[in-house]
Tab-separated table of C-alpha atoms in Angstrom:
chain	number	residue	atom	x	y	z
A	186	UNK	CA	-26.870	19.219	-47.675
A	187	UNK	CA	-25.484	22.572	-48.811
A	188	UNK	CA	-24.924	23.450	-45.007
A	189	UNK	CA	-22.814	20.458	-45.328
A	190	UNK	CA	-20.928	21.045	-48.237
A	191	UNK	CA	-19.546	24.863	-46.662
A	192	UNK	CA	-18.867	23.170	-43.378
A	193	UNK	CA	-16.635	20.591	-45.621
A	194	UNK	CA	-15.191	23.784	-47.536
A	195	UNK	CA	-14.496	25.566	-44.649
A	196	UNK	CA	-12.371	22.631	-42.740
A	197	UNK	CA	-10.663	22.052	-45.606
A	198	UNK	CA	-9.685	25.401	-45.045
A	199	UNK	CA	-7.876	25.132	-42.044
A	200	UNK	CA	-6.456	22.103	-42.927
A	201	UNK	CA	-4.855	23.420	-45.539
A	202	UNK	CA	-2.565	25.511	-42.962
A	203	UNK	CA	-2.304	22.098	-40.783
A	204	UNK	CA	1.615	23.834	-39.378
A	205	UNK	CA	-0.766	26.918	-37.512
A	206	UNK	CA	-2.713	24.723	-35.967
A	207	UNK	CA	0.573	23.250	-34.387
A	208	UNK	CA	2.447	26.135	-33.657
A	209	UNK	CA	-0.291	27.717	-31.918
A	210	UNK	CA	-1.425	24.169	-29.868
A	211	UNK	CA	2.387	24.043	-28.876
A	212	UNK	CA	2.153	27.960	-27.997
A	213	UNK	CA	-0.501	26.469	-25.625
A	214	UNK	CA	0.394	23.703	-24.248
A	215	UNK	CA	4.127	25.248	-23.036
A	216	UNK	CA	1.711	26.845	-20.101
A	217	UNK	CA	1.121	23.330	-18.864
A	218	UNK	CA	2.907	22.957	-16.142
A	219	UNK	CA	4.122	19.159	-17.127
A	220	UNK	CA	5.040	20.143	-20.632
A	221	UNK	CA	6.470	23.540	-19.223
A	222	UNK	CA	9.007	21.092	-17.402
A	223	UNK	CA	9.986	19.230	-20.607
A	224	UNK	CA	8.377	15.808	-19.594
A	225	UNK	CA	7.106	15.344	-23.305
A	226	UNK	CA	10.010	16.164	-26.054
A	227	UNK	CA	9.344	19.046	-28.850
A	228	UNK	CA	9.749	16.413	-31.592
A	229	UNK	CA	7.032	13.909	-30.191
A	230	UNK	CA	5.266	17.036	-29.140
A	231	UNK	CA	4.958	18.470	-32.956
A	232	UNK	CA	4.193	15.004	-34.132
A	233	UNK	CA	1.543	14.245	-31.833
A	234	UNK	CA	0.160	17.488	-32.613
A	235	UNK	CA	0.179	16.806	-36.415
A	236	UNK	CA	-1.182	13.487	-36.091
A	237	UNK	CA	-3.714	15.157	-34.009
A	238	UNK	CA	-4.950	17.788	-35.587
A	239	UNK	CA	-5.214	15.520	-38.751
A	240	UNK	CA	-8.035	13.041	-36.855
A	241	UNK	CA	-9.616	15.538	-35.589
A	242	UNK	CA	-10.779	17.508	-39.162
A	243	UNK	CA	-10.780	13.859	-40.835
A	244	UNK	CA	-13.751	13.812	-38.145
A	245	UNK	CA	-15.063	16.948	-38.225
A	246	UNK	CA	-15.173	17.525	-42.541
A	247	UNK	CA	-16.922	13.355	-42.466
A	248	UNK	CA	-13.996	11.831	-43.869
A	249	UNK	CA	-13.137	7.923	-43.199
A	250	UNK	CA	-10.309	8.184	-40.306
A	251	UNK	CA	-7.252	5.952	-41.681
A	252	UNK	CA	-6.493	2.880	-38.733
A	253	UNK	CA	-3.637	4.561	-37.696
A	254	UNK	CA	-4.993	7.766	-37.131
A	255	UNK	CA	-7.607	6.384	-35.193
A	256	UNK	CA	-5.263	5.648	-32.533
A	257	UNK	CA	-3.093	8.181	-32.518
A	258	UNK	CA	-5.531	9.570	-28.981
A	259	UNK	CA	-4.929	6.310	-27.219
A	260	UNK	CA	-1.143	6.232	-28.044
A	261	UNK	CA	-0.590	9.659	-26.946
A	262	UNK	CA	-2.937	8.177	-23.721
A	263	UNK	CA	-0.306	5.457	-22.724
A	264	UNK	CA	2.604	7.396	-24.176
A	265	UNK	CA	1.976	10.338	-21.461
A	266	UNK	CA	1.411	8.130	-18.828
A	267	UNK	CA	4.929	6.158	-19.114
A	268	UNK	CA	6.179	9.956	-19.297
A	269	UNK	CA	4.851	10.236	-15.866
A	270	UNK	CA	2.459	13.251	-16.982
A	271	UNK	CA	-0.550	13.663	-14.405
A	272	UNK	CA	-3.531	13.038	-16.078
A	273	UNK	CA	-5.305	16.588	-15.235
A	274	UNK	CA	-2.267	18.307	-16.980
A	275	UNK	CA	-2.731	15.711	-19.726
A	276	UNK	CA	-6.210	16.535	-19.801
A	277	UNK	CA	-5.550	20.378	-19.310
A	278	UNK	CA	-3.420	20.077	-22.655
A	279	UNK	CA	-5.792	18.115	-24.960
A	280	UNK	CA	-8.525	20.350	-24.105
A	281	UNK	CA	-6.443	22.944	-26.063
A	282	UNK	CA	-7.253	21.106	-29.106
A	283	UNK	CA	-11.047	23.160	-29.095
A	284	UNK	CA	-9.865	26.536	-28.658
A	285	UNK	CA	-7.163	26.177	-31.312
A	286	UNK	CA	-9.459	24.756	-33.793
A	287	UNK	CA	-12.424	27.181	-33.127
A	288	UNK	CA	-9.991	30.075	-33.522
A	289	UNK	CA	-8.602	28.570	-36.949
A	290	UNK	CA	-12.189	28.241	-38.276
A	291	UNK	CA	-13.985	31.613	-36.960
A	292	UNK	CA	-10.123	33.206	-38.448
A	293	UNK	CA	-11.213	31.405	-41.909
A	294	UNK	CA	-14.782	31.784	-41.956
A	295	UNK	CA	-16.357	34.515	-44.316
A	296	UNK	CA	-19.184	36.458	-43.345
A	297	UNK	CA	-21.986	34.634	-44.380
A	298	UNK	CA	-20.644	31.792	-42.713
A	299	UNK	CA	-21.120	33.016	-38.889
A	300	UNK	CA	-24.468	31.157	-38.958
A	301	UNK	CA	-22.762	28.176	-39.914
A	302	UNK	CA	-20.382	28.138	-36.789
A	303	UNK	CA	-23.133	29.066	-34.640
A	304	UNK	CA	-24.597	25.661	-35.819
A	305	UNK	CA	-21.590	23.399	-35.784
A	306	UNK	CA	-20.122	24.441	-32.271
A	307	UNK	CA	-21.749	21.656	-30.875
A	308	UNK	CA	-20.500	19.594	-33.409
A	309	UNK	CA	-16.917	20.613	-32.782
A	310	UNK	CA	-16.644	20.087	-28.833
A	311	UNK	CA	-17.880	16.596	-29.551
A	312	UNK	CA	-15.463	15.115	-31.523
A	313	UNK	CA	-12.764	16.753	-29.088
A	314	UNK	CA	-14.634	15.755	-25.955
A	315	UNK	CA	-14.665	12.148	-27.608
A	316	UNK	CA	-11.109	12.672	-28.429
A	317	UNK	CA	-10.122	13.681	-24.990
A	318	UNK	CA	-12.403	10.558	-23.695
A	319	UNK	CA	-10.648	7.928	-25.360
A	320	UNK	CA	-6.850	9.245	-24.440
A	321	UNK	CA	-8.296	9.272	-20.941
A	322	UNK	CA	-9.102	6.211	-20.740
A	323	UNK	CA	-5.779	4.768	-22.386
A	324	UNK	CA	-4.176	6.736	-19.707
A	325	UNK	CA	-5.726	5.133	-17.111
A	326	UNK	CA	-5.598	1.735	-18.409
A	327	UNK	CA	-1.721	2.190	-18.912
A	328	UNK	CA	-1.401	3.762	-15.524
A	329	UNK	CA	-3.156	0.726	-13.768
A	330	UNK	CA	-0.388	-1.883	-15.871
A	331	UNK	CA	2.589	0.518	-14.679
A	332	UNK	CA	0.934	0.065	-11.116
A	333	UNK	CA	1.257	-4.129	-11.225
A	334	UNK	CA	4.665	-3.479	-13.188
A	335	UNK	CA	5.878	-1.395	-10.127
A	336	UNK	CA	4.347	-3.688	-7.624
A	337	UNK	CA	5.732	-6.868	-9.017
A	338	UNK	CA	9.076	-5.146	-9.352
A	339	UNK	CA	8.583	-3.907	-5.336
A	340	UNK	CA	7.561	-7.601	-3.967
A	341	UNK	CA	10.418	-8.620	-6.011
A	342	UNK	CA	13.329	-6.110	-4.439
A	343	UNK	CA	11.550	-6.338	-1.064
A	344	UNK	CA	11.583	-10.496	-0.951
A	345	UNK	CA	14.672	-10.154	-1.805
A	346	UNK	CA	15.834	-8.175	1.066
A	347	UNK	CA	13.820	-10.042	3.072
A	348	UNK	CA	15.098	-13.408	2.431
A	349	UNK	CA	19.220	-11.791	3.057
A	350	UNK	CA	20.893	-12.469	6.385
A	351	UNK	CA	22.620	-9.688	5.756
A	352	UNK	CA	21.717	-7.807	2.682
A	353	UNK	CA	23.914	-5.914	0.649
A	354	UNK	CA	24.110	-2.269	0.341
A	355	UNK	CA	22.831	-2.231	-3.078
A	356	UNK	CA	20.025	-4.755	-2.733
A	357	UNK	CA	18.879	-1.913	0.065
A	358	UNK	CA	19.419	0.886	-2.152
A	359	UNK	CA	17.234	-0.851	-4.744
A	360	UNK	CA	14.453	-1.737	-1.866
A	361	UNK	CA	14.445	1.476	-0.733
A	362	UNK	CA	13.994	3.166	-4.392
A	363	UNK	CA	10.825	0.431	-4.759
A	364	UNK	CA	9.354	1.170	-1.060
A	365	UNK	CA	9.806	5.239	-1.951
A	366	UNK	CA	12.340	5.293	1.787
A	367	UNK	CA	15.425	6.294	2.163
A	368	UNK	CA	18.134	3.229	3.172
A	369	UNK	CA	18.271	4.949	6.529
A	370	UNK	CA	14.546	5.692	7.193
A	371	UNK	CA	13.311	3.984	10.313
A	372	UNK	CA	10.808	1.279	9.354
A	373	UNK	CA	8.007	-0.190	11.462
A	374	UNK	CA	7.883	-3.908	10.794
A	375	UNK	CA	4.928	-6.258	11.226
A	376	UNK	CA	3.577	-9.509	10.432
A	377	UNK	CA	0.804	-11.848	10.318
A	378	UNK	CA	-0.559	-15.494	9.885
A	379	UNK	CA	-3.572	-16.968	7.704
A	380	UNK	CA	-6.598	-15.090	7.863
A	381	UNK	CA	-4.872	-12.313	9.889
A	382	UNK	CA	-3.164	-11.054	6.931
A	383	UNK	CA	-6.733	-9.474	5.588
A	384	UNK	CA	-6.953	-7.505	9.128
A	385	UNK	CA	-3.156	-6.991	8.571
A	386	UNK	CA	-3.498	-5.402	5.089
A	387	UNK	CA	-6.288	-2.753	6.706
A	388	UNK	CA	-4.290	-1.783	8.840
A	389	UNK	CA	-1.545	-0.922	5.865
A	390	UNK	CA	-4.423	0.675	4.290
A	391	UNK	CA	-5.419	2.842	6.991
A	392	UNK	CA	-1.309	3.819	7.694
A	393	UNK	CA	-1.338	4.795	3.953
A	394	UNK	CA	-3.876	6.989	3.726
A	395	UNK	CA	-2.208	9.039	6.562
A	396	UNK	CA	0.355	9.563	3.700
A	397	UNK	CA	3.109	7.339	4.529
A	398	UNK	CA	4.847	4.870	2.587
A	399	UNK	CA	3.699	0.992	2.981
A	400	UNK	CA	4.194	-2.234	1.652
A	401	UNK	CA	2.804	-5.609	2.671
A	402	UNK	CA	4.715	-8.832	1.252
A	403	UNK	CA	3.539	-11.763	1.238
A	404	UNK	CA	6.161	-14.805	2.035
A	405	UNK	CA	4.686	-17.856	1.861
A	406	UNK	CA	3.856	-18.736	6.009
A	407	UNK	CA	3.406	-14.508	6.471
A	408	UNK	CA	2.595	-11.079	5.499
A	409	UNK	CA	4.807	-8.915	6.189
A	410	UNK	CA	3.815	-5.383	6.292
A	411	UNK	CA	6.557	-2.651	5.956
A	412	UNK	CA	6.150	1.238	7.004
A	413	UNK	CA	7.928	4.344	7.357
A	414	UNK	CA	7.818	5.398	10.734
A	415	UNK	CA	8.378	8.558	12.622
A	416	UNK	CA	7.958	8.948	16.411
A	417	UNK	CA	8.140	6.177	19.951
A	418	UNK	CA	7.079	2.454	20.004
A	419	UNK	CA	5.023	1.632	22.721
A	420	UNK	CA	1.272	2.773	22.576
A	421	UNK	CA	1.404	4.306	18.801
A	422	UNK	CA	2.533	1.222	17.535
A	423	UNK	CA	-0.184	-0.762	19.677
A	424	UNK	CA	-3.018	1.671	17.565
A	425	UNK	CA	-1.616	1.545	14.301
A	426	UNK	CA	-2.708	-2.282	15.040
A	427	UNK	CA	-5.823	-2.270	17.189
A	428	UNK	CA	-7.899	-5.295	16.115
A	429	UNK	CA	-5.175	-7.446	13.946
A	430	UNK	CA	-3.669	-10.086	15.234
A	431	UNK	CA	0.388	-9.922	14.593
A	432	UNK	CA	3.687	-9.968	15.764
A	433	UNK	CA	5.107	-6.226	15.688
A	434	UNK	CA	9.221	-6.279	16.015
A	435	UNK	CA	11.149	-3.343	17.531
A	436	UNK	CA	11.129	-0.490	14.835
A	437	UNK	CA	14.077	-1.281	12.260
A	438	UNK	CA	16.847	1.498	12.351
A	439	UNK	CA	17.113	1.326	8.311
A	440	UNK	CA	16.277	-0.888	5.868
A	441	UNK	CA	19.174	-3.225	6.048
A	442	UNK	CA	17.525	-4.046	9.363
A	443	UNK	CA	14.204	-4.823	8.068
A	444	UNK	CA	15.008	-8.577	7.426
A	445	UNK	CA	15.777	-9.346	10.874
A	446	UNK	CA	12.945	-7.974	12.070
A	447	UNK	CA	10.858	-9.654	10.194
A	448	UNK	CA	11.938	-12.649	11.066
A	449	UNK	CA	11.530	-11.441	14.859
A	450	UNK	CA	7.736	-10.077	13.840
A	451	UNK	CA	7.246	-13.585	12.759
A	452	UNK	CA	8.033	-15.276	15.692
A	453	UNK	CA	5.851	-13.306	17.725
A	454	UNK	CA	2.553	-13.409	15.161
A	455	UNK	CA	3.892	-17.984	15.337
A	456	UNK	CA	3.629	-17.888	19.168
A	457	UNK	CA	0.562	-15.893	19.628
A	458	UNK	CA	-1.311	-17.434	17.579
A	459	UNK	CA	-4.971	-18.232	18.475
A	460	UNK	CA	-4.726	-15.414	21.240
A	461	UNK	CA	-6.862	-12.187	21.729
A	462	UNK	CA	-6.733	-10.424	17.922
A	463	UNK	CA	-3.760	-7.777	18.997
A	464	UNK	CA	-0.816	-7.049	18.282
A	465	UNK	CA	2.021	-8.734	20.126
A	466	UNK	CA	5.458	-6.611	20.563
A	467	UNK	CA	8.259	-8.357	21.997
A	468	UNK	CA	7.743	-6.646	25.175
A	469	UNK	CA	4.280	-8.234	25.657
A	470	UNK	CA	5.037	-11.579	24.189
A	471	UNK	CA	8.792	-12.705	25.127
A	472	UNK	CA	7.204	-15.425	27.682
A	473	UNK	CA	5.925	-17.268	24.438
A	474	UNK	CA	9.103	-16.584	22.776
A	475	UNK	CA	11.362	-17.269	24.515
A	476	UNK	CA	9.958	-20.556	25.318
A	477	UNK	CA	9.674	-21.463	21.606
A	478	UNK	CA	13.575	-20.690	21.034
A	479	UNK	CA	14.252	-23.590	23.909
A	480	UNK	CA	13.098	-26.008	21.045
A	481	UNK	CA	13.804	-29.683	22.195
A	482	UNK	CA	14.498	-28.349	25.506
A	483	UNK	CA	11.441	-26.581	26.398
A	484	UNK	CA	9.897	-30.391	27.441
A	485	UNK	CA	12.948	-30.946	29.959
A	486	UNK	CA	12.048	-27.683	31.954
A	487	UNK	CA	8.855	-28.253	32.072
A	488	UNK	CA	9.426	-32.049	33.522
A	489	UNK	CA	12.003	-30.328	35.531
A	490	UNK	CA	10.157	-27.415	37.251
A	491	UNK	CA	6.660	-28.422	37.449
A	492	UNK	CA	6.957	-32.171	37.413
A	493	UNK	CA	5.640	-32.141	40.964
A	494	UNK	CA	2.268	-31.323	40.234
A	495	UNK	CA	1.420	-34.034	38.343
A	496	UNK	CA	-0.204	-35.925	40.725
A	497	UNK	CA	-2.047	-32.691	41.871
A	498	UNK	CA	-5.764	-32.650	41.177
A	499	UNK	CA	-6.814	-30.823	38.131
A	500	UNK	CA	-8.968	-28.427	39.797
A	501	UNK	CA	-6.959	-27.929	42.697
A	502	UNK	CA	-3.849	-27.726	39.779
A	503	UNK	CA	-5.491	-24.463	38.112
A	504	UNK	CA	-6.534	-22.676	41.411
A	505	UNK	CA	-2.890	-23.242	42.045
A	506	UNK	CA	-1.166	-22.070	38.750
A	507	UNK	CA	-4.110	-19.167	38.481
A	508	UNK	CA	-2.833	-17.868	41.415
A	509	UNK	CA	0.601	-18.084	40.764
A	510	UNK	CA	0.323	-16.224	37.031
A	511	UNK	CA	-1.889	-13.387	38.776
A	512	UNK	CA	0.586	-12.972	41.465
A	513	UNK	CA	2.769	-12.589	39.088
A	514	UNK	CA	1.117	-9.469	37.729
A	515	UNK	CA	-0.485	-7.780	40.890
A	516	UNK	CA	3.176	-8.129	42.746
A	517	UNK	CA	1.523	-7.607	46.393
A	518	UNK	CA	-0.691	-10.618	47.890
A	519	UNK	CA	-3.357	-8.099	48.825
A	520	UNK	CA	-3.950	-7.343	45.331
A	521	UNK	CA	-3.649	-11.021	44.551
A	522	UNK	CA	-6.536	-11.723	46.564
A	523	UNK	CA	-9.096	-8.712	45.094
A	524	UNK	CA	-8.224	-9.896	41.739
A	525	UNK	CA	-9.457	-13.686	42.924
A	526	UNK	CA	-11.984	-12.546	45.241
A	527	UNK	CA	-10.450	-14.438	48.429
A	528	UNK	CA	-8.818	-13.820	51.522
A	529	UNK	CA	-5.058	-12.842	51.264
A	530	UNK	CA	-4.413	-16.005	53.354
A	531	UNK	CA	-6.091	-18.184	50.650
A	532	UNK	CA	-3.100	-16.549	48.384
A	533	UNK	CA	-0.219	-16.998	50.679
A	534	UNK	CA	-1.392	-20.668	51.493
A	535	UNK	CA	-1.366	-21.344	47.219
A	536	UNK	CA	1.913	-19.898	47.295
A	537	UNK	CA	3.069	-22.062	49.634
A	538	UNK	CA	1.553	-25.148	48.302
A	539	UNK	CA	3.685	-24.000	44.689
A	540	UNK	CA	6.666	-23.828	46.313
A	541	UNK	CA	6.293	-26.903	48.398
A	542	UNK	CA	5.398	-28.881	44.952
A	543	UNK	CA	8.237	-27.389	42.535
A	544	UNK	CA	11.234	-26.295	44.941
A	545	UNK	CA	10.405	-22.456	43.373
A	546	UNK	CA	9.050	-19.913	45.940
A	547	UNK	CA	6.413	-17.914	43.828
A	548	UNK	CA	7.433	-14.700	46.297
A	549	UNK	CA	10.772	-14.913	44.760
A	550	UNK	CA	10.971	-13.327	41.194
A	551	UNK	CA	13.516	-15.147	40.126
A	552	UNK	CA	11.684	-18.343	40.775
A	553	UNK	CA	8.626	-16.567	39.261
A	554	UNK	CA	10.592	-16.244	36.302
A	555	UNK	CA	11.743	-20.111	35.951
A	556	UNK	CA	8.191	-20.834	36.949
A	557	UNK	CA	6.366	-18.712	34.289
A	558	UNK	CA	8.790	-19.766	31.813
A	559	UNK	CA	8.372	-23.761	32.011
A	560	UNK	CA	4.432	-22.863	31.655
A	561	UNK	CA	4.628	-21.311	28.748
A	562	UNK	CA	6.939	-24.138	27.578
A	563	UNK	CA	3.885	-26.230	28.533
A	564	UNK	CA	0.991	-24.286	26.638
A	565	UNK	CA	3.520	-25.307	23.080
A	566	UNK	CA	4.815	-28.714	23.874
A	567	UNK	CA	1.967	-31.109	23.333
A	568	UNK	CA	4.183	-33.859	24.985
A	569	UNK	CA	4.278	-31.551	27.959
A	570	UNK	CA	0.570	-30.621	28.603
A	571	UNK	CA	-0.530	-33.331	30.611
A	572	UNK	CA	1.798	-32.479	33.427
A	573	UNK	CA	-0.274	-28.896	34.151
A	574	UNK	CA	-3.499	-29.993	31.691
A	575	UNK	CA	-5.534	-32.970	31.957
């Protein structure tokens, strides 16, 4: 009890010259590299300080902490975090609150009372430890509610510019301030269907954590993931999204690009849907495509070119068709016939059969074309099917 009663004495003490214990925390705290740089202003600094300083001997002499007090460490938590402070700085600072306060009370002590700091040291890092504790946590709780803030603010700007024809220049600018690009960045533009959007967000994941910007947005039928990109299409592009099914557009030259190739990346994820889980570029999936943007007409060229195999026998249909898609591929009957594992004349005989059927000479790559087109038309017009599918 006596102990007690010279630990109160001496606390009151320092109290008593509360305006040191600011000046020299603000001495401090002016190292700091974020309060070096002015993010928190002298006056809130000095009151925070004050307000501080008063909790923390309220604590340390016993005395009942007044409610608003009590959460001065939690306002000062949320407070630095909408000041944009990093939280080791913030940390770095109210750990400045022991040294100034153990200076203050060896500085007041008397002689005989050495023993009794030896014994209360403990006591002291405590109550700042729990101080620092609690405006830790508020930090981080305020920090993950500007995180949703920010990300319902980005899915707003970015569905905006999504859903423009042709955006205006300050819808972009305020896009490319959520997304962290510049207007003129090049973008790499992607999007996905159903449960492909969960393989699609990995991938965004994975691009992230090489340190690049990226958004996915979600709009309603897609995802649409959005990326800053640096460097060639073409195979890079193809391993960003190894294993997720999507449509991948050309990369977008700027952001007021973005929207139409989205709409293009959209497309492609529509068309090959169901396929291998890859992604689809336009250069690997324009058959599909293009077959889909012939709409009502698809069903006439598919009447109109391949009509004549109707009556063909199923099995004797695919052989047929088989050959002509690998043909189609290989370019030379010899390879044709490795890839089919029959004789070259077996090939040229098919070929002939095709073109006797449908008026298009397989051999011919403009036939080839008009050929590989009305069977894609086929594989997306049910009414269609049934004239290469039984």
């Amino acid at each position: 009890m006596h102990n007690d009663r010279r630990w109160r004495d001496l606390v009151e003490r320092v109290r008593d010259d509360a305006d040191a214990l600011r000046v020299a925390f603000v001495d401090r705290v002016r190292t700091v590299p974020a309060y070096g740089r002015g993010l928190v202003p002298a006056e809130r600094l000095d009151a925070d300080a004050d307000d501080t300083f008063a909790y923390l001997l309220g604590r340390l002499a016993g005395r009942a902490v007044p409610d608003r007090l009590a959460e001065v460490g939690p306002a000062i938590g949320r407070d630095r975090a909408r000041r944009g402070v990093p939280l080791d700085d913030l940390l770095t600072a109210v750990r400045q609150d022991f040294g100034v306060l153990w200076e203050a009370l060896r500085a007041r002590a008397t002689p005989d009372e050495a023993a009794l700091l030896v014994e209360r040291v403990q006591t002291v890092w405590t109550v700042v430890e729990d101080y620092s504790s609690r405006i830790r946590l508020a930090y981080l709780e305020e920090e993950a509610v500007l995180a949703r803030e920010r990300q319902g603010e980005r899915t707003a700007l970015v569905g905006a510019l999504l859903a423009a024809d042709d955006p205006a220049p300050e819808d972009v600018r305020r896009a490319a301030i959520a997304l962290g690009l510049d207007a003129g960045d090049d973008v790499l533009v992607a999007a996905a269907a159903g449960e492909d959007a969960a393989a699609l967000r990995r991938a965004a994941d994975r691009l992230a954590a090489g340190g690049r910007p990226v958004h996915v947005q979600p709009t309603g039928r897609h995802s649409v993931l959005l990326a800053r990109w640096e460097g060639p299409d073409g195979a890079p592009v193809r391993a960003a999204f190894e294993g997720v099914r999507c449509g991948v557009a050309p990369t977008a030259h700027g952001l007021a690009d973005v929207p139409r190739r989205a709409r293009l990346a959209g497309e492609l994820a529509d068309v090959t849907a169901g396929g291998p889980a890859e992604p689809r570029t336009l250069a690997s999936a324009w058959l599909p495509l293009a077959a889909a943007r012939l709409g009502d007409v698809g069903p006439d060229l598919v009447v109109g070119e391949l009509g004549g195999l109707a009556g063909v026998p199923a099995a004797e249909r695919e052989r047929l068709l088989g050959t002509v898609r690998r043909f189609a591929v290989d370019g030379a009957v010899a390879d044709t016939a490795a890839s089919l594992f029959c004789h070259r004349n077996t090939v040229l005989n098919r070929l002939r059969r095709v073109a006797g059927l449908t008026g298009r000479d397989p051999t011919v790559p403009a036939d080839t074309a008009v050929l590989l087109l009305a069977l894609a038309c086929a594989e997306i017009s049910p009414s269609s099917r049934g004239i290469v599918v039984e």
